[in-house]
XYZ file of C-alpha atoms in Angstrom:
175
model
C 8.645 1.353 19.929
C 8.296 4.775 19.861
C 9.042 4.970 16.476
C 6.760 2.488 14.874
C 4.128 4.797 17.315
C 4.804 7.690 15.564
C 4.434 5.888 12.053
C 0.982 4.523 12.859
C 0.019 7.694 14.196
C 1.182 8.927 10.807
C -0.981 6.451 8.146
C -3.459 8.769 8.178
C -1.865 12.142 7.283
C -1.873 12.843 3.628
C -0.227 11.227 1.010
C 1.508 8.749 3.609
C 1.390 6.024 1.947
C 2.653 8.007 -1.578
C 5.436 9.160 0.783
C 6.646 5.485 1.814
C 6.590 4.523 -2.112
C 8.715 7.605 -3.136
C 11.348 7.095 0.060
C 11.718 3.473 -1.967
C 11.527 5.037 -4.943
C 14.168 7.585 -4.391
C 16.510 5.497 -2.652
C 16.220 2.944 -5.857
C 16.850 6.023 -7.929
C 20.361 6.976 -5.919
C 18.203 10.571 -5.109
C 19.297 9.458 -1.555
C 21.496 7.088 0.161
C 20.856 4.000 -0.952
C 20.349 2.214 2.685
C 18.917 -0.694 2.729
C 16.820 -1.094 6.405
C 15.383 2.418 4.622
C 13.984 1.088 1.728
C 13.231 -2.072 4.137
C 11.424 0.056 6.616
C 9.376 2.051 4.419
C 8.044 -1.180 2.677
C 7.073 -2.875 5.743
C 5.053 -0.059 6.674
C 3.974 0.598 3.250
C 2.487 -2.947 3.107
C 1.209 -2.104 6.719
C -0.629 0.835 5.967
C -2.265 -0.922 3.066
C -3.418 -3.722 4.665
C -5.011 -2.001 7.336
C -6.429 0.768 5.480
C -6.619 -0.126 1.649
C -10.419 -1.204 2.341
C -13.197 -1.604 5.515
C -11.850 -4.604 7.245
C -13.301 -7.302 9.309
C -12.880 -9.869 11.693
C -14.154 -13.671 11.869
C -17.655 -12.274 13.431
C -18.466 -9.692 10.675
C -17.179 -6.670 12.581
C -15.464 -3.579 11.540
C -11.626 -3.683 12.529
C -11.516 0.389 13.248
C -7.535 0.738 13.376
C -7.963 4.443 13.198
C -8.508 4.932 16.408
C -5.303 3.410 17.881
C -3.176 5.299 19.357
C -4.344 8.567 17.381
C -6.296 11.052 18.552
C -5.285 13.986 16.205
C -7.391 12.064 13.663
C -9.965 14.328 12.199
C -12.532 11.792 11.430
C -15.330 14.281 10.678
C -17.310 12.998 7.674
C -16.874 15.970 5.615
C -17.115 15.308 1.691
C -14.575 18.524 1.111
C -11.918 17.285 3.226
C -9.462 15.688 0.689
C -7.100 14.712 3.728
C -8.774 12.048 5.211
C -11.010 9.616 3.657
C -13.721 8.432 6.560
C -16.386 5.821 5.914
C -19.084 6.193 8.227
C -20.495 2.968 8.756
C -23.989 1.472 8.745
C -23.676 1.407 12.848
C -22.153 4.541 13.109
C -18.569 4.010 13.247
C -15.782 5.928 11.550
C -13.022 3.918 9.911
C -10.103 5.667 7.508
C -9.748 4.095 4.448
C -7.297 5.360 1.584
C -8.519 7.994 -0.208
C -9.185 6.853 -4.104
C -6.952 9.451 -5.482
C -3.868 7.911 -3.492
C -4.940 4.527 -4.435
C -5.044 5.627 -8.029
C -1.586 6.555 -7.573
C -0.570 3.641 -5.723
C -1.898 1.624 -8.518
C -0.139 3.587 -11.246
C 3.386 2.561 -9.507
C 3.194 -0.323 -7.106
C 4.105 -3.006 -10.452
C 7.281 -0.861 -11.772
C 8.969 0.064 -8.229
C 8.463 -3.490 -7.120
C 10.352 -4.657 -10.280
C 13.511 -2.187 -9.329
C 13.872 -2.739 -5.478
C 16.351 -5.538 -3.692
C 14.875 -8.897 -3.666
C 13.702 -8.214 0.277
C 12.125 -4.647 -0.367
C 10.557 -6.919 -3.768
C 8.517 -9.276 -1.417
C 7.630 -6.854 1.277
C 5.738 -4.946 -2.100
C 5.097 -7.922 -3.687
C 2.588 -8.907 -0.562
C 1.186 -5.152 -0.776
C 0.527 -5.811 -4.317
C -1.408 -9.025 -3.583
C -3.370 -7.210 -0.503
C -4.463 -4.071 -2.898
C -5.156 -6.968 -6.093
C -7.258 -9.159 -3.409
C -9.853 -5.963 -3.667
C -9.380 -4.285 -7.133
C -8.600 -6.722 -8.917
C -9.566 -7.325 -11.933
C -13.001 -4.655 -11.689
C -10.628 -1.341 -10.424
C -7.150 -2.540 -11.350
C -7.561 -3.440 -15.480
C -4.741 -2.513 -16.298
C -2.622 -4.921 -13.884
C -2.135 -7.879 -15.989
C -0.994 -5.807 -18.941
C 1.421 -3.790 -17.090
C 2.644 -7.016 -15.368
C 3.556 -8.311 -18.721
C 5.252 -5.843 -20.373
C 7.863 -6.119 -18.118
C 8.464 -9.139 -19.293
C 10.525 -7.634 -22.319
C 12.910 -6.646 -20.036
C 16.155 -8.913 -20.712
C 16.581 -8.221 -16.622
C 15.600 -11.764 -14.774
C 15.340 -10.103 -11.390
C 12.433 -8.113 -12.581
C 11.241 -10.977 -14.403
C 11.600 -12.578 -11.409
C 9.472 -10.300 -9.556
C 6.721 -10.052 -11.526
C 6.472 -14.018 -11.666
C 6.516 -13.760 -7.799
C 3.524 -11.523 -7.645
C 1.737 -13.206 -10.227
C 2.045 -16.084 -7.874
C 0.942 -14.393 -4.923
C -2.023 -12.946 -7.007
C -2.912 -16.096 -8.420
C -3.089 -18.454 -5.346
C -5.904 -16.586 -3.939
């Protein structure tokens, strides 16, 4: 409990959600011990962080879900245009919400399709859902390049990453 605390707390600190990819990344690569619940871990919170804080969300009535206020009061949620660390949106009514800044999305974007296609089949679906969540909003107008990407890993004479692309493609589809 106190962990998963700390790791909300967390989602909003810089380059968090680039961190969680890399610790995947790097335990794919053999940089680190390859453990599994790792690689599990940071994908469930990976996928966490970007559903809550990818875009502005909202409930059934219309109103802003604010998760940056839970739990986190070291949250500097000043609306300052040179503060790179933190990307606020100040609402229409006022209220603050974090949202990923562009940059890190960018980057997200850039790496989400080929990391998926090297992880365990587990650590694949956990990304594969993140992938869906980030496509339900950029794609196709901020994400062009997802389709193509997609398929060109479909020259790869690998079925699990076949596999996984197939999977999301589902996923991405269905909506």
């Amino acid at each position: 409990k106190q962990a998963e605390e700390m790791i909300e707390q967390n989602m909003h600190y810089p380059q968090f959600p680039i961190l969680l990819l890399e610790t995947i990344n790097a335990h794919i690569a053999g940089l680190g011990n390859p453990d599994k619940l790792i690689r599990m871990s940071a994908g469930v919170h990976f996928k966490n962080c970007i559903r809550k804080y990818w875009s502005i969300q909202k409930d059934e009535d219309g109103n802003i879900i604010n998760y940056s206020g839970v739990g986190d009061e070291n949250v500097n949620i000043a609306n300052n245009q040179n503060n790179l660390n933190n990307n606020i949106t100040i609402t229409a009514n006022g209220d603050s919400v974090y949202v990923i800044p562009e940059e890190q999305k960018t980057v997200i974007r850039e790496n989400i399709v080929t990391i998926m296609c090297e992880v365990t089949d587990d650590v694949q679906k956990v990304l594969c859902e993140a992938l869906s969540l980030i496509s339900n909003v950029d794609f196709p107008n901020n994400w062009q390049n997802l389709l193509p990407e997609m398929i060109s890993h479909f020259n790869s004479e690998d079925f699990h990453k076949i596999n996984g692309v197939l999977t999301c493609a589902n996923a991405i589809f269905k909506r």
